Amino acid sequence: MFSFMIESNHIPSTDFIMTEIAILEKIKKIVTPYVQRKEGLEDFNDSTDFLVDLKINSANLVDVILDVEDEFNIEIDTTSMDGMLTAGDAKRIILNKMDN
Amino acid sequence: MIGNDVIDLEILLSENWDTSRYLNKLFLPTEQEFIFHSAEPNIYLQLLWSLKEAAYKAHQRRFNLSRAYNPLQFSSQVYSETKNELLGKVETGNAIYQTSSIISKDHIHSIAREDTKDLIKSIFETPIDLKKEILLEYSRLYSIPIKELSIQKNENQIPFLYRNKLKLEIDFSFSHHGKFSAFILALTNS
């Protein structure tokens, strides 16, 4: 039992990968209304940069954060917000908060 | 170092602008007090946001900092207001940036600066190639053929002017919002 648990930490389960994809999809849906460069959404992935690729106004990044908080029922503190520049950053923060 | 920020007042900054959840992520208690004791909270909120943005740009450029979304680390205040200009300052860590802003009927423009060197400011109300405008300005000022000039961003997305392959120690800042574009360019005291 115990060794199985350790194993599962090393090999991501299919469920886990599915979760990551689902989270990324939800992030995409959340940011869409604020995107000023729509072609940036075509290849939406971990490295998609909210300000550089999607040209989201910096004052709207907080709206994105509030929507993420509501969608995932988490609270994003100032320190986490600091590093939320890409879709991948947002995904990691969400996964982290959901674990706690 | 200098930074600037332009805000198109025809665009609503955020639908959540007057909720405490939104405000608490962007503005310190002292800033919120200033905003809501002003005659037009919606305008003064955008004014303080422009101060933070302008100071962030100056600060990031000064220390070549990697990008961060940390508005609460920039404490802004306005201490003098005349018909033509609002003067203020932004503090972050040990650094202080002096600010000057204008509020017109359709836009806000703010400049943050570490020093008092002269600068050129241009604000455009129509869609424009801002990079080209700044290159033209620099080319005219220093009589350098424009084809020798270019702008490239470094690893932290900070733009720099180049003459051929030489990086120039020229301080400038861009800003876009809605239909407005603006740049400031510091003049070298030579």
Coordinates of C-alpha atoms in Angstrom, one line a residue:
Chain A
M1 CA 0.0 0.0 0.0
F2 CA 2.7 2.4 1.1
S3 CA 5.0 1.6 -1.7
F4 CA 2.2 2.0 -4.2
M5 CA 1.6 5.5 -2.9
I6 CA 5.2 6.4 -3.5
E7 CA 5.0 4.9 -6.9
S8 CA 2.0 7.0 -7.8
N9 CA 3.9 10.2 -6.9
H10 CA 6.5 9.4 -9.5
I11 CA 4.3 8.3 -12.4
P12 CA 1.6 10.8 -13.1
S13 CA -1.7 9.0 -13.3
T14 CA -4.0 9.5 -16.3
D15 CA -6.4 11.2 -13.9
F16 CA -3.8 13.8 -13.0
I17 CA -3.0 14.6 -16.6
M18 CA -6.7 14.9 -17.4
T19 CA -7.0 17.3 -14.5
E20 CA -4.2 19.5 -15.9
I21 CA -5.8 19.6 -19.3
A22 CA -9.2 20.4 -17.8
I23 CA -7.7 23.2 -15.7
L24 CA -5.9 24.7 -18.7
E25 CA -9.2 24.6 -20.6
K26 CA -11.0 26.4 -17.7
I27 CA -8.2 29.0 -17.6
K28 CA -8.6 29.6 -21.3
K29 CA -12.4 30.1 -20.9
I30 CA -11.8 32.6 -18.0
V31 CA -9.2 34.7 -19.8
T32 CA -11.1 34.9 -23.1
P33 CA -13.3 37.9 -22.4
Y34 CA -10.2 40.0 -21.5
V35 CA -8.0 39.0 -24.4
Q36 CA -7.1 41.8 -26.8
R37 CA -5.0 39.6 -29.2
K38 CA -7.4 36.8 -30.1
E39 CA -4.9 34.9 -32.3
G40 CA -2.9 34.3 -29.0
L41 CA -5.7 31.9 -28.0
E42 CA -5.3 29.6 -31.0
D43 CA -2.3 27.8 -29.5
F44 CA -3.2 28.1 -25.9
N45 CA -0.7 26.2 -23.7
D46 CA 1.4 26.4 -20.6
S47 CA 3.7 29.0 -22.0
T48 CA 1.0 31.4 -23.2
D49 CA 1.8 34.7 -21.6
F50 CA -1.2 36.7 -20.4
L51 CA 0.3 40.1 -21.1
V52 CA 2.7 39.4 -24.0
D53 CA 0.8 36.8 -26.1
L54 CA -2.8 37.7 -25.2
K55 CA -2.3 41.4 -24.5
I56 CA -4.6 41.3 -21.5
N57 CA -4.6 44.8 -19.9
S58 CA -2.7 44.6 -16.6
A59 CA -5.6 46.1 -14.7
N60 CA -7.7 43.1 -16.0
L61 CA -5.3 40.5 -14.7
V62 CA -6.9 41.0 -11.3
D63 CA -10.3 40.2 -12.9
V64 CA -8.8 37.0 -14.2
I65 CA -7.5 36.2 -10.7
L66 CA -10.9 36.8 -9.2
D67 CA -12.6 34.6 -11.7
V68 CA -10.0 31.8 -11.1
E69 CA -10.7 32.1 -7.3
D70 CA -14.4 31.7 -7.9
E71 CA -14.1 28.9 -10.4
F72 CA -11.8 26.8 -8.3
N73 CA -12.9 28.0 -4.9
I74 CA -9.4 29.0 -3.8
E75 CA -7.8 32.2 -2.6
I76 CA -4.8 33.5 -4.5
D77 CA -2.6 35.5 -2.2
T78 CA -0.4 38.4 -3.2
T79 CA 2.7 36.2 -3.4
S80 CA 1.1 33.8 -5.8
M81 CA -0.4 36.6 -7.8
D82 CA 3.1 38.0 -8.2
G83 CA 4.2 35.1 -10.4
M84 CA 1.0 34.6 -12.4
L85 CA 2.2 35.6 -15.8
T86 CA 1.5 32.6 -18.0
A87 CA -1.3 30.0 -18.2
G88 CA 1.2 27.4 -16.8
D89 CA 1.9 29.7 -13.8
A90 CA -1.9 29.9 -13.2
K91 CA -2.3 26.1 -13.5
R92 CA 0.5 25.4 -11.1
I93 CA -0.9 27.9 -8.6
I94 CA -4.4 26.3 -8.9
L95 CA -3.0 22.8 -8.5
N96 CA -1.0 23.9 -5.5
K97 CA -4.0 25.6 -3.8
M98 CA -6.3 22.7 -4.5
D99 CA -3.9 20.3 -2.8
N100 CA -4.0 22.3 0.4
Chain B
M1 CA 15.1 56.0 -15.3
I2 CA 11.7 56.9 -16.5
G3 CA 8.4 55.2 -17.1
N4 CA 5.0 56.3 -18.5
D5 CA 1.5 55.1 -18.7
V6 CA -1.5 56.2 -20.7
I7 CA -5.2 55.2 -19.9
D8 CA -8.1 55.6 -22.4
L9 CA -11.0 56.7 -20.2
E10 CA -13.5 55.4 -22.6
I11 CA -12.6 51.9 -21.6
L12 CA -13.9 50.7 -18.3
L13 CA -10.9 49.6 -16.3
S14 CA -12.8 46.7 -14.8
E15 CA -16.4 45.7 -14.1
N16 CA -15.2 44.9 -10.6
W17 CA -13.5 48.3 -9.9
D18 CA -15.6 49.2 -6.9
T19 CA -15.6 45.8 -5.2
S20 CA -13.3 45.3 -2.2
R21 CA -12.0 42.0 -3.6
Y22 CA -10.7 43.8 -6.7
L23 CA -9.4 46.9 -4.9
N24 CA -7.6 44.9 -2.2
K25 CA -5.5 43.1 -4.8
L26 CA -4.4 46.3 -6.5
F27 CA -4.4 49.1 -4.0
L28 CA -3.1 49.7 -0.5
P29 CA -5.5 50.9 2.2
T30 CA -4.1 54.5 2.0
E31 CA -4.6 54.5 -1.8
Q32 CA -8.2 53.3 -1.5
E33 CA -8.9 56.0 1.1
F34 CA -7.5 58.6 -1.4
I35 CA -9.6 57.2 -4.2
F36 CA -12.9 57.1 -2.4
H37 CA -12.4 60.6 -0.8
S38 CA -11.8 62.1 -4.2
A39 CA -14.5 63.9 -6.2
E40 CA -14.4 61.1 -8.9
P41 CA -13.4 57.7 -7.5
N42 CA -13.6 56.0 -10.9
I43 CA -11.1 58.6 -12.3
Y44 CA -8.7 58.7 -9.4
L45 CA -8.6 54.9 -9.3
Q46 CA -7.3 55.0 -12.8
L47 CA -4.9 57.8 -11.9
L48 CA -3.3 55.8 -9.1
W49 CA -3.1 52.8 -11.4
S50 CA -1.3 54.8 -14.0
L51 CA 1.2 56.0 -11.3
K52 CA 1.9 52.4 -10.3
E53 CA 2.3 51.3 -13.9
A54 CA 4.6 54.2 -14.8
A55 CA 6.8 53.6 -11.7
Y56 CA 6.8 49.8 -12.3
K57 CA 8.3 50.4 -15.8
A58 CA 10.9 52.9 -14.5
H59 CA 11.9 50.5 -11.6
Q60 CA 12.0 47.4 -13.8
R61 CA 14.2 49.1 -16.3
R62 CA 16.5 50.6 -13.7
F63 CA 17.3 47.2 -12.1
N64 CA 16.6 45.0 -15.2
L65 CA 14.1 43.0 -13.1
S66 CA 12.2 40.0 -14.3
R67 CA 8.5 40.6 -14.8
A68 CA 6.2 40.4 -11.8
Y69 CA 2.6 41.3 -11.0
N70 CA 3.0 43.0 -7.7
P71 CA 1.0 46.2 -7.6
L72 CA 0.7 46.2 -3.8
Q73 CA 4.5 46.6 -3.6
F74 CA 4.2 50.0 -5.3
S75 CA 2.7 52.7 -2.9
S76 CA 1.4 55.7 -4.8
Q77 CA 0.3 59.1 -3.6
V78 CA -0.7 62.4 -5.2
Y79 CA 0.3 65.4 -3.1
S80 CA -0.4 68.4 -5.4
E81 CA -3.2 69.0 -7.8
T82 CA -3.5 72.0 -10.1
K83 CA -5.7 72.5 -13.1
N84 CA -3.0 71.3 -15.5
E85 CA -1.0 68.8 -13.6
L86 CA -1.0 66.4 -10.7
L87 CA 2.2 65.7 -8.8
G88 CA 2.8 62.7 -6.8
K89 CA 5.3 59.9 -5.9
V90 CA 5.5 56.1 -5.9
E91 CA 7.6 54.2 -3.4
T92 CA 8.8 50.6 -3.8
G93 CA 11.3 49.1 -1.4
N94 CA 13.9 51.9 -0.9
A95 CA 13.2 53.5 -4.3
I96 CA 11.2 56.6 -4.8
Y97 CA 9.8 57.9 -8.2
Q98 CA 8.4 61.3 -8.7
T99 CA 5.3 61.4 -10.8
S100 CA 3.5 64.0 -12.9
S101 CA 0.1 63.3 -14.5
I102 CA -2.5 65.0 -16.6
I103 CA -6.2 64.1 -16.6
S104 CA -8.1 65.2 -19.7
K105 CA -11.7 64.4 -20.6
D106 CA -10.7 61.2 -22.5
H107 CA -7.4 60.1 -21.1
I108 CA -4.9 60.1 -18.3
H109 CA -1.2 60.2 -18.8
S110 CA 1.4 59.7 -16.1
I111 CA 5.2 59.9 -16.0
A112 CA 7.4 58.5 -13.2
R113 CA 11.0 59.4 -12.9
E114 CA 14.0 58.9 -10.7
D115 CA 15.8 62.1 -11.8
T116 CA 14.8 65.4 -13.3
K117 CA 16.5 65.1 -16.7
D118 CA 14.6 66.7 -19.6
L119 CA 12.4 64.5 -21.6
I120 CA 10.2 64.5 -24.7
K121 CA 6.6 63.3 -24.4
S122 CA 4.3 62.4 -27.2
I123 CA 0.7 61.2 -27.0
F124 CA -1.2 59.9 -30.0
E125 CA -5.0 59.5 -30.2
T126 CA -5.0 57.4 -33.4
P127 CA -3.6 54.0 -33.9
I128 CA 0.1 54.4 -34.6
D129 CA 3.4 52.5 -34.9
L130 CA 4.9 53.7 -31.6
K131 CA 8.3 52.1 -32.3
K132 CA 8.6 53.9 -35.5
E133 CA 7.6 57.2 -33.9
I134 CA 10.2 56.9 -31.3
L135 CA 12.9 56.0 -33.8
L136 CA 11.9 59.0 -36.0
E137 CA 12.1 61.3 -33.0
Y138 CA 15.5 60.0 -32.0
S139 CA 16.7 60.1 -35.6
R140 CA 15.7 63.8 -35.8
L141 CA 17.1 64.8 -32.5
Y142 CA 20.6 63.3 -33.0
S143 CA 20.8 63.4 -36.8
I144 CA 21.2 59.7 -37.2
P145 CA 19.8 57.9 -40.3
I146 CA 16.7 56.0 -39.2
K147 CA 17.7 52.9 -41.0
E148 CA 20.6 52.5 -38.5
L149 CA 18.1 52.5 -35.6
S150 CA 16.0 49.7 -34.1
I151 CA 14.3 48.7 -30.9
Q152 CA 14.8 45.3 -29.4
K153 CA 13.4 43.8 -26.2
N154 CA 15.7 42.1 -23.7
E155 CA 15.0 38.8 -21.8
N156 CA 12.8 40.7 -19.4
Q157 CA 10.7 42.3 -22.2
I158 CA 12.3 45.7 -21.6
P159 CA 12.8 47.6 -24.9
F160 CA 16.2 49.2 -25.8
L161 CA 17.3 51.4 -28.7
Y162 CA 20.1 50.1 -30.9
R163 CA 22.2 51.9 -33.5
N164 CA 23.2 49.1 -35.8
K165 CA 24.4 46.5 -33.3
L166 CA 25.3 48.9 -30.6
K167 CA 22.9 49.1 -27.6
L168 CA 22.3 52.8 -26.7
E169 CA 22.1 54.0 -23.2
I170 CA 18.9 55.9 -24.0
D171 CA 16.1 55.9 -21.5
F172 CA 12.5 55.7 -22.9
S173 CA 9.1 54.2 -22.2
F174 CA 6.1 53.1 -24.3
S175 CA 2.5 52.8 -23.4
H176 CA -0.7 51.8 -25.2
H177 CA -4.3 51.7 -24.1
G178 CA -7.4 51.7 -26.2
K179 CA -7.0 54.3 -29.0
F180 CA -4.2 56.0 -27.1
S181 CA -0.4 55.5 -27.5
A182 CA 2.3 57.4 -25.8
F183 CA 6.1 57.5 -25.4
I184 CA 8.6 59.5 -23.4
L185 CA 12.2 59.8 -24.3
A186 CA 14.9 61.2 -22.0
L187 CA 17.3 63.7 -23.4
T188 CA 21.0 63.1 -22.8
N189 CA 22.7 66.0 -21.2
S190 CA 25.7 66.3 -23.4

